[in-house]
Structure formats: structure tokens, C-alpha cells
Short mmCIF file of C-alpha atoms in Angstrom, two decimals:
data_model
loop_
_atom_site.label_atom_id
_atom_site.label_comp_id
_atom_site.label_asym_id
_atom_site.label_seq_id
_atom_site.Cartn_x
_atom_site.Cartn_y
_atom_site.Cartn_z
CA MET O 857 -30.90 42.93 27.25
CA ALA O 858 -33.47 40.24 26.13
CA ARG O 859 -34.62 42.78 23.35
CA TYR O 860 -32.13 41.62 20.82
CA GLU O 861 -30.93 38.14 20.12
CA VAL O 862 -27.21 37.44 20.70
CA PRO O 863 -26.54 33.81 20.14
CA ASP O 864 -23.72 32.09 22.11
CA GLY O 865 -20.79 30.60 20.43
CA LEU O 866 -20.63 33.18 17.70
CA TYR O 867 -18.13 36.08 17.50
CA TYR O 868 -19.25 39.72 17.08
CA THR O 869 -17.69 42.97 15.61
CA ARG O 870 -18.12 46.60 16.86
CA GLU O 871 -19.98 47.15 13.63
CA HIS O 872 -22.65 44.44 14.41
CA GLU O 873 -21.46 41.59 12.11
CA TRP O 874 -21.43 38.03 13.49
CA ALA O 875 -18.98 35.13 12.61
CA LYS O 876 -19.51 31.64 12.94
CA VAL O 877 -16.52 29.07 12.64
CA LEU O 878 -17.84 26.09 10.97
CA GLU O 879 -16.38 22.51 11.25
CA ASP O 880 -14.53 22.80 8.20
CA GLY O 881 -12.76 25.98 9.50
CA THR O 882 -14.51 28.41 7.06
CA VAL O 883 -16.27 31.36 8.57
CA LEU O 884 -19.94 32.13 7.95
CA MET O 885 -21.00 35.81 8.55
CA GLY O 886 -23.81 38.00 8.52
CA ILE O 887 -25.35 40.86 10.46
CA THR O 888 -26.73 40.84 14.08
CA ASP O 889 -30.46 40.98 15.30
CA TYR O 890 -29.37 44.52 16.65
CA ALA O 891 -28.12 45.75 13.32
CA GLN O 892 -31.20 44.68 11.46
CA GLU O 893 -33.45 46.03 13.96
CA LYS O 894 -31.73 49.50 13.63
CA LEU O 895 -31.66 49.29 9.84
CA HIS O 896 -35.40 48.26 9.68
CA ASP O 897 -36.96 47.61 6.17
CA VAL O 898 -33.91 46.12 4.41
CA VAL O 899 -34.54 46.53 0.63
CA ASN O 900 -31.46 45.63 -1.10
CA VAL O 901 -28.11 43.86 -0.56
CA GLU O 902 -24.76 44.36 -2.53
CA LEU O 903 -22.84 41.18 -2.25
CA PRO O 904 -19.04 40.54 -2.63
CA GLU O 905 -17.76 38.72 -5.55
CA VAL O 906 -17.00 34.98 -4.88
CA GLY O 907 -13.29 34.58 -5.00
CA ALA O 908 -12.57 38.12 -3.61
CA ARG O 909 -9.89 38.30 -0.91
CA VAL O 910 -10.80 40.59 2.06
CA ARG O 911 -8.89 41.83 5.12
CA GLN O 912 -10.51 41.80 8.58
CA MET O 913 -12.80 44.83 9.13
CA GLU O 914 -12.78 45.86 5.31
CA ALA O 915 -16.10 46.94 3.88
CA PHE O 916 -17.05 44.20 1.47
CA ALA O 917 -20.79 44.13 1.12
CA SER O 918 -23.51 46.74 1.78
CA VAL O 919 -27.12 46.52 3.05
CA ASP O 920 -29.79 49.13 2.01
CA SER O 921 -32.63 50.06 4.20
CA VAL O 922 -35.02 52.52 2.72
CA LYS O 923 -33.36 55.41 4.36
CA ALA O 924 -29.63 54.63 4.13
CA THR O 925 -26.91 52.39 2.74
CA SER O 926 -24.61 50.69 5.36
CA GLU O 927 -21.44 48.92 4.84
CA VAL O 928 -21.09 45.61 5.96
CA TYR O 929 -17.35 44.45 7.17
CA ALA O 930 -15.62 41.28 6.88
CA PRO O 931 -15.16 39.86 10.49
CA VAL O 932 -12.21 37.88 9.35
CA SER O 933 -9.59 38.07 6.62
CA GLY O 934 -9.65 35.33 3.89
CA GLU O 935 -11.20 34.40 0.53
CA VAL O 936 -14.95 34.91 -0.11
CA ILE O 937 -16.02 31.13 -1.12
CA GLU O 938 -19.88 31.61 -1.23
CA VAL O 939 -22.45 34.33 -0.88
CA ASN O 940 -26.01 34.22 -0.21
CA GLU O 941 -27.76 34.82 -3.54
CA GLU O 942 -31.16 34.24 -2.04
CA LEU O 943 -30.83 37.66 -0.47
CA LEU O 944 -30.89 39.46 -3.92
CA ALA O 945 -34.49 38.51 -4.27
CA ARG O 946 -35.42 38.36 -0.66
CA PRO O 947 -33.44 41.02 1.19
CA GLU O 948 -36.09 41.01 3.94
CA LEU O 949 -34.53 37.54 5.09
CA LEU O 950 -31.89 39.81 6.80
CA ASN O 951 -34.77 41.22 8.93
CA GLN O 952 -36.52 37.93 9.47
CA ASP O 953 -33.67 35.72 10.22
CA PRO O 954 -30.26 37.38 10.47
CA TYR O 955 -28.37 34.44 12.16
CA GLY O 956 -29.99 31.76 9.86
CA ARG O 957 -31.35 32.22 6.15
CA GLY O 958 -29.99 35.79 6.41
CA TRP O 959 -26.34 35.02 6.25
CA ILE O 960 -24.35 37.08 3.81
CA ALA O 961 -21.11 35.18 3.08
CA ARG O 962 -18.74 32.36 3.83
CA ILE O 963 -15.10 33.15 4.25
CA ARG O 964 -12.18 30.69 4.10
CA PRO O 965 -9.24 32.10 6.28
CA ALA O 966 -5.84 31.91 4.96
CA SER O 967 -4.71 29.75 8.08
CA SER O 968 -6.07 28.88 11.33
CA GLU O 969 -3.42 30.59 13.12
CA GLU O 970 -4.29 33.78 11.50
CA LEU O 971 -8.17 33.18 12.00
CA HIS O 972 -7.62 32.62 15.70
CA GLY O 973 -5.43 35.66 15.98
CA GLU O 974 -8.28 37.55 14.35
CA LEU O 975 -10.98 35.92 16.49
CA GLU O 976 -9.24 37.43 19.63
CA ALA O 977 -10.04 40.80 18.34
CA LEU O 978 -13.77 40.11 18.22
CA MET O 979 -16.38 39.95 21.00
CA THR O 980 -17.79 37.08 22.53
CA ALA O 981 -21.75 36.81 22.93
CA ASP O 982 -21.48 38.15 26.55
CA GLU O 983 -19.01 40.99 25.48
CA TYR O 984 -21.49 42.03 22.66
CA ALA O 985 -24.64 41.85 24.66
CA ARG O 986 -22.91 44.33 27.13
CA TYR O 987 -21.75 46.36 24.28
CA ILE O 988 -25.21 46.96 22.64
CA GLU O 989 -26.70 47.48 26.15
CA GLU O 990 -24.13 50.33 26.53
CA LEU O 991 -24.99 51.82 23.00
CA GLU O 992 -28.82 51.58 23.96
CA GLY O 993 -28.05 53.35 27.28
CA LYS O 994 -26.37 56.12 25.43
CA ARG O 995 -29.77 56.84 23.41
CA VAL O 996 -31.54 59.99 23.99
CA MET K 216 -29.65 70.93 22.08
CA ALA K 217 -32.22 69.99 19.43
CA GLU K 218 -35.64 71.74 19.54
CA ARG K 219 -38.76 69.59 20.02
CA THR K 220 -42.18 70.28 18.25
CA GLN K 221 -45.56 70.65 20.02
CA LEU K 222 -46.11 66.77 19.49
CA TRP K 223 -42.99 65.67 21.01
CA LEU K 224 -44.94 63.77 23.88
CA PHE K 225 -46.37 61.49 21.22
CA HIS K 226 -43.17 61.00 19.21
CA ALA K 227 -40.99 60.10 22.23
CA LYS K 228 -43.08 57.23 23.13
CA ARG K 229 -43.81 55.78 19.64
CA ALA K 230 -41.09 56.85 17.19
CA ARG K 231 -37.46 56.15 16.24
CA ILE K 232 -36.18 59.66 16.50
CA THR K 233 -33.80 61.50 14.07
CA GLU K 234 -32.45 65.15 14.21
CA PHE K 235 -33.37 67.08 11.28
CA ALA K 236 -32.66 70.82 10.96
CA GLY K 237 -32.12 71.21 14.56
CA TYR K 238 -35.27 69.28 15.60
CA GLN K 239 -35.74 65.98 17.29
CA MET K 240 -38.40 64.53 14.72
CA PRO K 241 -39.87 61.06 14.15
CA LEU K 242 -38.00 59.15 11.55
CA TRP K 243 -40.63 56.43 11.55
CA TYR K 244 -43.09 54.86 13.94
CA GLU K 245 -43.74 51.39 12.50
CA GLY K 246 -41.59 51.44 9.49
CA ILE K 247 -41.14 53.70 6.34
CA ILE K 248 -42.70 51.28 3.90
CA SER K 249 -45.78 50.63 5.75
CA GLU K 250 -46.35 54.47 6.61
CA HIS K 251 -45.45 55.25 2.87
CA MET K 252 -48.22 52.87 1.80
CA ALA K 253 -50.80 53.94 4.22
CA VAL K 254 -50.54 57.51 2.58
CA ARG K 255 -50.71 56.07 -0.90
CA GLU K 256 -53.57 53.71 -0.34
CA ALA K 257 -55.52 55.32 2.56
CA VAL K 258 -54.38 58.10 5.01
CA GLY K 259 -51.39 59.17 7.02
CA VAL K 260 -50.69 62.13 9.42
CA PHE K 261 -47.36 63.88 9.97
CA ASP K 262 -46.04 66.39 12.31
CA VAL K 263 -44.45 69.20 10.14
CA SER K 264 -44.20 71.62 13.05
CA HIS K 265 -40.46 72.01 12.31
CA MET K 266 -41.26 73.79 9.15
CA GLY K 267 -40.75 77.48 9.28
CA ARG K 268 -43.93 79.73 9.53
CA LEU K 269 -43.29 83.55 8.91
CA LEU K 270 -46.11 86.07 9.24
CA VAL K 271 -45.63 89.00 6.97
CA GLU K 272 -48.16 91.73 7.40
CA GLY K 273 -48.69 95.42 6.74
CA PRO K 274 -49.46 97.91 3.96
CA GLY K 275 -45.99 96.89 2.49
CA ALA K 276 -46.33 93.20 2.71
CA GLU K 277 -47.55 92.31 -0.72
CA GLY K 278 -44.89 94.53 -2.26
CA LEU K 279 -42.06 92.82 -0.38
CA LEU K 280 -43.21 89.52 -1.33
CA ASP K 281 -43.69 90.62 -4.98
CA ILE K 282 -40.04 91.51 -5.31
CA THR K 283 -38.61 88.66 -3.17
CA THR K 284 -40.66 85.68 -4.61
CA THR K 285 -40.93 84.68 -8.07
CA ASN K 286 -44.67 83.71 -8.41
CA ASP K 287 -47.62 86.15 -8.84
CA VAL K 288 -48.36 86.99 -5.22
CA ILE K 289 -50.45 90.16 -6.51
CA GLY K 290 -52.79 87.89 -8.30
CA LEU K 291 -53.04 85.58 -5.16
CA GLU K 292 -56.43 85.98 -3.57
CA PRO K 293 -56.98 85.85 0.20
CA GLY K 294 -58.02 82.31 1.01
CA ARG K 295 -55.49 80.88 -1.47
CA SER K 296 -51.92 79.85 -1.31
CA GLN K 297 -49.15 79.29 -3.86
CA TYR K 298 -45.80 77.48 -4.32
CA SER K 299 -43.14 80.13 -4.97
CA LEU K 300 -39.38 80.75 -4.80
CA MET K 301 -37.17 83.25 -3.32
CA CYS K 302 -34.04 83.73 -5.47
CA ASN K 303 -30.84 85.84 -5.22
CA GLN K 304 -29.80 88.07 -8.02
CA ASP K 305 -27.96 85.42 -9.87
CA GLY K 306 -31.24 83.32 -10.08
CA GLY K 307 -29.98 80.80 -7.23
CA ILE K 308 -32.70 79.61 -5.11
CA VAL K 309 -32.61 80.98 -1.62
CA ASP K 310 -35.66 79.01 -0.49
CA ASP K 311 -38.72 77.23 -1.95
CA VAL K 312 -41.88 78.35 0.12
CA VAL K 313 -45.46 78.29 0.10
CA VAL K 314 -47.39 81.63 0.41
CA LEU K 315 -50.68 81.75 2.02
CA ARG K 316 -52.62 84.83 1.67
CA LEU K 317 -54.57 85.21 4.88
CA ALA K 318 -55.97 88.75 4.06
CA GLU K 319 -55.02 91.55 1.84
CA GLU K 320 -52.19 92.79 3.77
CA ARG K 321 -51.46 89.55 5.81
CA PHE K 322 -49.38 86.50 4.53
CA LEU K 323 -48.16 83.44 6.08
CA LEU K 324 -45.07 81.94 4.63
CA VAL K 325 -44.11 78.22 5.02
CA VAL K 326 -40.35 78.01 4.69
CA ASN K 327 -37.85 75.06 5.07
CA ALA K 328 -36.82 74.52 8.66
CA ALA K 329 -33.15 74.57 7.91
CA ASN K 330 -33.58 77.91 6.03
CA ARG K 331 -35.83 79.91 8.62
CA ALA K 332 -33.11 82.32 10.08
CA LYS K 333 -31.77 82.93 6.51
CA ASP K 334 -35.26 83.71 5.04
CA LEU K 335 -36.03 86.07 7.97
CA ALA K 336 -32.69 87.95 7.41
CA TRP K 337 -33.29 88.15 3.64
CA LEU K 338 -36.85 89.41 3.94
CA ARG K 339 -35.99 91.89 6.67
CA GLY K 340 -33.00 93.04 4.54
CA HIS K 341 -35.35 93.74 1.67
CA ALA K 342 -38.08 95.25 3.63
CA LYS K 343 -35.95 98.17 4.67
CA GLY K 344 -35.52 99.61 1.16
CA LEU K 345 -39.29 99.49 0.46
CA GLY K 346 -42.08 101.88 0.91
CA GLY K 347 -45.13 101.03 3.08
CA GLN K 348 -44.80 99.31 6.48
CA VAL K 349 -44.36 95.76 6.80
CA SER K 350 -43.71 93.76 9.77
CA ILE K 351 -42.07 90.14 9.70
CA ALA K 352 -42.75 87.79 12.67
CA ASP K 353 -41.53 84.16 13.10
CA LEU K 354 -44.48 82.10 14.46
CA THR K 355 -42.73 78.69 14.18
CA GLY K 356 -42.83 78.07 17.86
CA GLN K 357 -46.42 79.25 18.53
CA VAL K 358 -48.14 77.44 15.51
CA ALA K 359 -48.37 73.67 15.28
CA MET K 360 -48.53 72.16 11.70
CA ILE K 361 -49.93 68.92 10.92
CA ALA K 362 -50.40 67.26 7.56
CA VAL K 363 -53.19 64.81 6.87
CA GLN K 364 -52.49 63.07 3.42
CA GLY K 365 -53.88 60.42 1.30
CA PRO K 366 -56.91 59.50 -0.75
CA ARG K 367 -58.91 59.26 2.56
CA ALA K 368 -57.66 62.40 4.07
CA LEU K 369 -60.76 64.33 3.18
CA ASP K 370 -62.91 61.73 4.87
CA VAL K 371 -61.02 61.61 7.99
CA LEU K 372 -60.63 65.37 8.57
CA THR K 373 -64.31 65.97 7.46
CA ALA K 374 -65.22 63.43 10.44
CA VAL K 375 -63.42 65.45 13.07
CA SER K 376 -63.75 69.14 11.79
CA LYS K 377 -66.07 72.08 11.48
CA ALA K 378 -65.01 74.57 8.86
CA GLU K 379 -66.38 77.74 7.37
CA ARG K 380 -66.31 76.20 3.91
CA PRO K 381 -66.78 72.31 3.44
CA LEU K 382 -63.55 70.73 3.05
CA ARG K 383 -64.68 69.00 -0.12
CA SER K 384 -65.30 72.29 -1.60
CA LEU K 385 -61.88 73.67 -1.23
CA ARG K 386 -59.76 73.33 -4.47
CA TRP K 387 -56.14 72.46 -4.40
CA HIS K 388 -53.92 75.36 -2.56
CA GLU K 389 -57.43 76.91 -1.16
CA PHE K 390 -57.86 77.17 2.66
CA THR K 391 -60.45 78.01 5.27
CA GLU K 392 -60.75 78.73 8.98
CA GLY K 393 -62.22 75.94 10.99
CA GLN K 394 -62.04 73.75 14.10
CA VAL K 395 -60.45 70.35 14.40
CA ALA K 396 -61.69 68.47 17.54
CA GLY K 397 -62.71 71.84 18.74
CA VAL K 398 -59.17 73.44 18.16
CA SER K 399 -59.22 76.38 16.09
CA ALA K 400 -57.14 75.73 12.81
CA LEU K 401 -56.57 77.03 9.44
CA ILE K 402 -57.27 73.97 7.20
CA ALA K 403 -55.38 74.29 3.70
CA ARG K 404 -55.81 71.87 0.92
CA MET K 405 -52.20 71.04 -0.12
CA GLY K 406 -49.16 68.67 0.60
CA TYR K 407 -45.86 67.41 -0.23
CA THR K 408 -46.81 63.74 -0.96
CA GLY K 409 -48.33 63.73 -4.31
CA GLU K 410 -51.66 62.80 -2.75
CA ASP K 411 -54.80 64.69 -1.85
CA GLY K 412 -54.65 66.11 1.54
CA PHE K 413 -54.47 69.03 3.96
CA GLU K 414 -52.31 70.96 6.22
CA LEU K 415 -53.31 72.16 9.51
CA TYR K 416 -52.16 75.30 11.22
CA ILE K 417 -53.01 75.49 14.96
CA TRP K 418 -52.29 78.77 16.58
CA GLY K 419 -51.51 79.11 20.08
CA ALA K 420 -49.57 75.72 20.55
CA THR K 421 -46.25 75.98 21.80
CA PRO K 422 -43.82 73.15 22.84
CA GLY K 423 -44.52 74.13 26.51
CA GLU K 424 -48.44 74.14 25.87
CA PRO K 425 -48.90 71.56 23.55
CA GLU K 426 -52.34 70.54 24.46
CA ARG K 427 -54.31 71.84 21.65
CA ALA K 428 -51.95 70.38 18.99
CA LEU K 429 -52.11 66.98 20.68
CA ARG K 430 -55.76 67.04 20.92
CA ALA K 431 -56.19 67.71 17.22
CA TRP K 432 -53.44 64.95 16.38
CA GLU K 433 -55.22 62.33 18.59
CA ALA K 434 -58.52 63.15 17.33
CA ILE K 435 -57.49 62.60 13.74
CA LEU K 436 -55.77 59.37 14.51
CA GLU K 437 -58.87 58.08 16.22
CA ALA K 438 -61.01 59.23 13.37
CA GLY K 439 -58.93 57.45 10.88
CA ARG K 440 -58.56 54.29 12.79
CA GLU K 441 -60.95 52.21 10.84
CA LEU K 442 -59.43 53.46 7.53
CA GLY K 443 -55.87 52.26 8.56
CA ILE K 444 -54.45 55.75 9.24
CA LYS K 445 -50.95 55.78 10.55
CA PRO K 446 -48.71 58.37 12.11
CA CYS K 447 -45.92 58.82 9.47
CA GLY K 448 -42.44 60.05 10.17
CA LEU K 449 -39.88 62.11 7.94
CA GLY K 450 -38.75 58.91 6.48
CA ALA K 451 -42.01 58.32 4.46
CA ARG K 452 -42.20 62.03 3.99
CA ASP K 453 -39.11 61.78 2.01
CA THR K 454 -39.88 58.51 -0.20
CA LEU K 455 -43.30 60.10 -0.82
CA ARG K 456 -42.06 63.32 -2.02
CA LEU K 457 -39.45 61.74 -4.19
CA GLU K 458 -42.08 59.37 -5.69
CA ALA K 459 -44.00 62.59 -6.52
CA GLY K 460 -41.04 64.30 -8.15
CA TYR K 461 -40.87 67.08 -5.66
CA CYS K 462 -37.52 68.63 -4.69
CA LEU K 463 -35.98 69.04 -1.24
CA TYR K 464 -34.37 72.08 -0.51
CA GLY K 465 -30.70 71.50 0.25
CA PRO K 466 -29.78 68.38 -1.99
CA ASP K 467 -32.06 69.15 -4.89
CA ILE K 468 -32.26 72.84 -5.11
CA ASN K 469 -30.23 75.38 -3.48
CA GLU K 470 -28.40 78.67 -4.17
CA GLN K 471 -26.31 77.12 -6.71
CA THR K 472 -29.32 75.84 -8.74
CA THR K 473 -31.88 78.04 -10.61
CA PRO K 474 -35.50 77.50 -11.23
CA VAL K 475 -34.87 76.86 -14.85
CA GLU K 476 -32.39 74.20 -14.25
CA ALA K 477 -34.44 72.75 -11.54
CA ARG K 478 -37.52 72.86 -13.86
CA LEU K 479 -39.54 74.88 -11.32
CA ASP K 480 -40.14 77.55 -13.87
CA PHE K 481 -44.01 77.10 -13.52
CA ALA K 482 -43.50 79.11 -10.32
CA VAL K 483 -41.63 81.89 -11.92
CA LYS K 484 -43.68 84.65 -13.63
CA ILE K 485 -41.37 86.55 -15.61
CA GLU K 486 -43.83 88.80 -17.08
CA LYS K 487 -45.14 90.14 -13.78
CA GLY K 488 -42.46 92.92 -13.52
CA GLN K 489 -39.40 93.35 -11.51
CA PHE K 490 -38.30 90.99 -8.82
CA ILE K 491 -34.90 89.65 -7.38
CA GLY K 492 -33.32 87.22 -9.94
CA ARG K 493 -35.61 88.11 -12.80
CA GLU K 494 -32.86 89.19 -15.14
CA ALA K 495 -30.60 86.15 -14.47
CA ILE K 496 -33.49 83.83 -14.80
CA ARG K 497 -34.82 85.42 -18.14
CA ARG K 498 -31.42 85.17 -19.63
CA GLN K 499 -31.10 81.50 -18.82
CA MET K 500 -34.57 81.01 -20.20
CA LEU K 501 -33.45 82.54 -23.43
CA LYS K 502 -30.11 80.78 -23.56
CA GLY K 503 -31.06 77.66 -22.23
CA PRO K 504 -29.58 76.15 -19.01
CA ARG K 505 -26.43 73.96 -19.20
CA ARG K 506 -27.96 71.34 -16.88
CA LEU K 507 -31.63 70.08 -16.01
CA ARG K 508 -33.07 68.24 -13.26
CA ALA K 509 -34.13 64.73 -14.36
CA CYS K 510 -35.91 62.09 -12.43
CA LEU K 511 -34.22 58.72 -12.67
CA LYS K 512 -35.82 55.10 -12.27
CA LEU K 513 -33.42 52.35 -11.97
CA LEU K 514 -33.92 49.42 -14.30
CA GLU K 515 -31.94 47.02 -12.21
CA ARG K 516 -31.67 46.18 -8.44
CA GLY K 517 -29.94 49.02 -6.30
CA VAL K 518 -30.62 52.11 -4.25
CA PRO K 519 -29.27 55.45 -5.67
CA ARG K 520 -28.00 57.74 -3.06
CA GLN K 521 -27.05 61.44 -2.89
CA GLY K 522 -23.54 61.92 -4.44
CA TYR K 523 -23.61 58.78 -6.48
CA LYS K 524 -22.20 59.38 -10.03
CA VAL K 525 -24.30 59.31 -13.07
CA LEU K 526 -22.53 58.16 -16.31
CA ASP K 527 -23.72 58.34 -20.04
CA GLU K 528 -23.91 54.95 -21.88
CA ALA K 529 -20.17 55.43 -22.79
CA GLY K 530 -19.17 55.56 -19.25
CA ARG K 531 -18.33 59.32 -19.20
CA GLU K 532 -19.57 61.08 -15.84
CA VAL K 533 -22.32 63.33 -16.77
CA GLY K 534 -23.81 64.38 -13.14
CA HIS K 535 -24.50 63.07 -9.81
CA ILE K 536 -27.46 62.11 -7.79
CA THR K 537 -28.92 64.87 -5.67
CA SER K 538 -31.29 62.40 -3.80
CA GLY K 539 -32.31 59.04 -4.21
CA THR K 540 -34.08 56.36 -2.37
CA PHE K 541 -35.95 52.94 -2.68
CA SER K 542 -39.57 53.60 -3.90
CA PRO K 543 -41.82 51.42 -1.66
CA LEU K 544 -44.54 51.61 -4.41
CA LEU K 545 -42.31 50.74 -7.46
CA ARG K 546 -40.12 48.36 -5.43
CA ARG K 547 -36.99 49.89 -7.14
CA GLY K 548 -34.50 52.70 -6.73
CA ILE K 549 -35.56 56.15 -7.88
CA ALA K 550 -33.58 59.48 -8.01
CA MET K 551 -33.00 63.02 -9.04
CA ALA K 552 -29.92 64.21 -10.79
CA TYR K 553 -28.87 67.21 -12.87
CA LEU K 554 -27.94 66.20 -16.34
CA PRO K 555 -26.78 67.99 -19.62
CA PRO K 556 -30.11 68.94 -21.33
CA GLU K 557 -29.58 66.40 -24.11
CA LEU K 558 -29.64 63.67 -21.66
CA ALA K 559 -32.42 64.87 -19.49
CA ARG K 560 -35.06 63.52 -21.81
CA PRO K 561 -37.65 60.90 -20.96
CA GLY K 562 -37.00 57.68 -22.35
CA LEU K 563 -33.08 58.01 -22.45
CA GLU K 564 -30.91 55.66 -20.29
CA VAL K 565 -28.04 56.53 -18.26
CA LEU K 566 -25.78 54.67 -15.61
CA VAL K 567 -25.79 54.93 -12.00
CA ASP K 568 -22.46 54.03 -10.17
CA LEU K 569 -23.64 52.33 -7.14
CA ARG K 570 -20.67 53.48 -5.11
CA GLY K 571 -18.28 51.08 -6.84
CA HIS K 572 -20.19 47.91 -6.35
CA ARG K 573 -22.07 48.01 -9.76
CA ARG K 574 -23.34 50.36 -12.56
CA ALA K 575 -27.14 50.06 -12.69
CA ARG K 576 -28.95 51.21 -15.75
CA ALA K 577 -31.70 54.02 -15.13
CA GLU K 578 -34.24 55.50 -17.38
CA VAL K 579 -35.13 59.24 -17.31
CA VAL K 580 -38.75 59.48 -16.58
CA GLU K 581 -41.39 62.27 -16.23
CA PRO K 582 -42.41 62.70 -12.82
CA PRO K 583 -44.36 61.50 -10.85
CA PHE K 584 -42.71 58.05 -10.77
CA TYR K 585 -46.14 56.22 -10.14
CA ASP K 586 -49.09 55.62 -12.42
CA THR K 587 -51.38 58.62 -12.07
CA SER K 588 -54.43 56.76 -12.95
CA LYS K 589 -54.10 54.63 -9.74
CA TYR K 590 -52.20 57.16 -7.47
CA GLY K 591 -51.65 60.60 -6.54
CA ARG K 592 -54.28 63.25 -6.14
CA ARG K 593 -55.53 63.13 -9.80
CA ARG K 594 -56.21 59.48 -9.82
CA ARG K 595 -59.55 58.27 -11.04
CA ALA K 596 -62.04 57.98 -8.38
CA SER K 597 -62.54 54.34 -7.66
#
């Protein structure tokens, strides 16, 4: 499935978010290449509040394409400590660079134990690549 | 199993597909925004073969349409079409339609895809009680329908067609017989985008024998290539009609809304005589409706969607969005909503609740949303 970029070392949700554990133990997150490709033409992003506490797989942001609004789910629980405000002026970054400048939020987990438990529930790059391949196979 | 139109072979290879009213239709080919802008700035071509086409003919055809539609069908001359409404006894809108008068006793009705079966039953039901013979046939699967829209639509279509009347001489809502790339077609100057444009009706094109429809479609794309023509999907069709301020049956108008509330009374000829819904509509015109359809332009970032609440400046709920989108031209959210008449006045401000995220300020505006000196079919020639 070379069509979609799925970087190694990240964790993935079934709702097409990615999570990257940074050296300081916080988690950077965004939506995957597959998600941005399916959305197409991202025109608006609603970001969470800095300081908000979220639970894993809670809808905490949303992304608008021309056609529809899609929820964005928190890949891990914790406190939102930073959001990518550049997206407010340039939502197209989600299309252009979903794993880089198109990041959405940074989350500080309550503890590394909780974080590692939650990461178990997410997919590795290999698993996610197979998952989207399956989804594609089901397409008409 | 969803149906496919005559142009499926083209869509299947090129488009993101969506299901709409039981049809597998192109949502977009290249992207909604670029397809939208092609229509506003040059020309785009749409497969609209999913729309219902009903042929109403016979000595009783005019009488049937006179009582079942709100516009003046008796005054409609052959070679012309009109936007009209079918209403029920309470004035609720059964469907919004375009009526083309092909001949004295022969009419083509273009109806919404999702309403086709309902409309057929409605017309047949009312035909029974009438004097004069009338036959009602569903031609949808036998007639392909292609829309060519945009300021350069006339140039493109002129290059690939021969017609009984020169296309440039057709006024809005007039049509002529002709040929597109050698394929016989009825060519009507009309559309649903706000731009100048044409709709082609190609008889003898079924999904099983799509060759004629495909030939016309490919020839139009070829003729428009240098002008930047794009095949456009239902996504752009929706953003274009919303920018133009046109209603979509289902969300914006339905059996629970009346022509007065929807501000479609230009298509209702109360003085023409008896028709279904006349009394209810007349009463509402005299009394004034309790709510009016309003067009809203967001003054802040955000994209309004169907079902979002509309609040007055004090935060009280006053209505909800019936359809909304991101306007590619204005680069902001636009929408329609039914509001109390005192709030549905251009220049007033309301708030749109963006599903709990934020409340965005919005201004009531007179449609269309775009600058009519630069865009739309009445733009100044440049």
C-alpha cells in the first residue's frame, strides 16, 4: 500500500489519528495521510482548548472539508498542553504535511503507566498499513 | 444495489463516488474547490442524469400541470421552460421542478431524483379525476442529462453543436433541438449554479447503451480543454447552488415548508386560478409566515452544517441550519436557515452554534452570496 504514507515509529487509531511519543514523554498527534486524502480540501479546523483534559478516543477537535465535518479523537488520555494554531490560518497544512506541520495537538499523559497501557490499544505502522489496505479492499 | 447513470464508465475511472438518491454519482474528480472555481471562472460539465425526467402528454396534460404546479403553465410557450413547485393542500412543497413545454400537449418535467416515485404517483393520482386524456411516462433511464455551466459554457457548446436556433440567441429558460457531436439533444439554457449555462437532454441513451451520452460528454470536455473545462461532481454542484442561494429539496424545502416561508413565491401565480395548495398559500401570504428562509454568511471562521442551531444575539435559539458549506469563492462559511421574519432581514446578525465548539457571528444576506458584477449569469461582460 504505497499510496498512503504510514511512517514507522508512530501509533495509529482506527479513526485515522497518529500519535508520536516525544522524548519528554508528551504525545504529539494529528491525522494520517490516509485521513487527509479521504477528507480532501481541508478548509477549517476546530482545535481543543489548551488545558483541556481528554480521555482516549474522546472527540476533542474537528476538521472540515468542503463537504463534511469530521471529528478528531484523542489517541491517548491526558492534558492538552499545546495546539497548532498555524492550522487556523492554514488548514491546508493538514493536506500538505499531515505528519509534520499539520500536527494538531500535544498531550501530556497523566502517567507513563497509563500511557503505555493506552498505546497497547493502538496500532503499529505495519498494523495500520494492513488496516487501511483492508478498508480500501472493501471499496466499491 | 445503487443505480448507475449513462456516464458511469467515465466516473468509475476518474471520480470519488458517493451514493445519492439511490445512484452512484461522482462526488468530485479533482476536488470540490477547483471544480467549483472552474464553473465560476470558465466552464464545468456535470452528469445530472440521476434527476428524474417525466413526460406528461395528451390533451389533458396542460390541465393536469395547471392544477398540480404553482407557476403559470398555461402561459408557458413551446420552446420555453419554467421553475415551478408542486404543493399539497396545506401548501407544503411536494417537489420543486422545471417544466419544459416541448409542444402544445407535451411537457417534460425535471424532478428531484429522490422524489421521482412520489411525483409520479402524485401526478397519476390527480390525473384520474381530470377530463382529457393524459399519459405520464418516466423517461429517466432513457434520457441522459448533462449540464454545461459557466461563463464560457456558450463558447464550448457552440463549438461542438448544431442547433435549430443559435445558442447565443436563446434566452434564459428557452430551449432548442440540436446535435452535440452529432448526437441529437434538446439544449436548454438553464442551470443550478448561478452561472450562464445549458442542460442537454439526450434521448435514447440508457445505462446499457451509453455510447451517445458518452460521445457528447467527451466532445464537450475536448472542446473546452483550452478553456480549462473540468468534469464536476455533486460536491461542486452543492457549493455552487448554495452560493447562488438556490434551495435543495429535502433539507431546505420539503412538505413541511411552504413557498412563502421558503421565499419561492415568485414561482406561485396565485391569480391564475385554482391549483392544489392555493388556499393555504394565499392565507399565508395575507397573514404573513411565522418563519422565513434566510441566507447566512459567517463573519468568523467556521463551517455551518445542517442541524446546527441558530441563536439571536441574546443567545436564544431561533432556528437551525438547513444546509451549509464552505464557500470556495468567499473562503468562508455560508448557510441557509429558517428564522423568525423579524430576524430574516439582510444586515441583521445572528449566531451559529458550531456544534459546541464555538458560536460564530453570521450576517443575514440577500442571495446570491457572490458579487453579481463579477460572478453569475448577469455579470458584466469583461
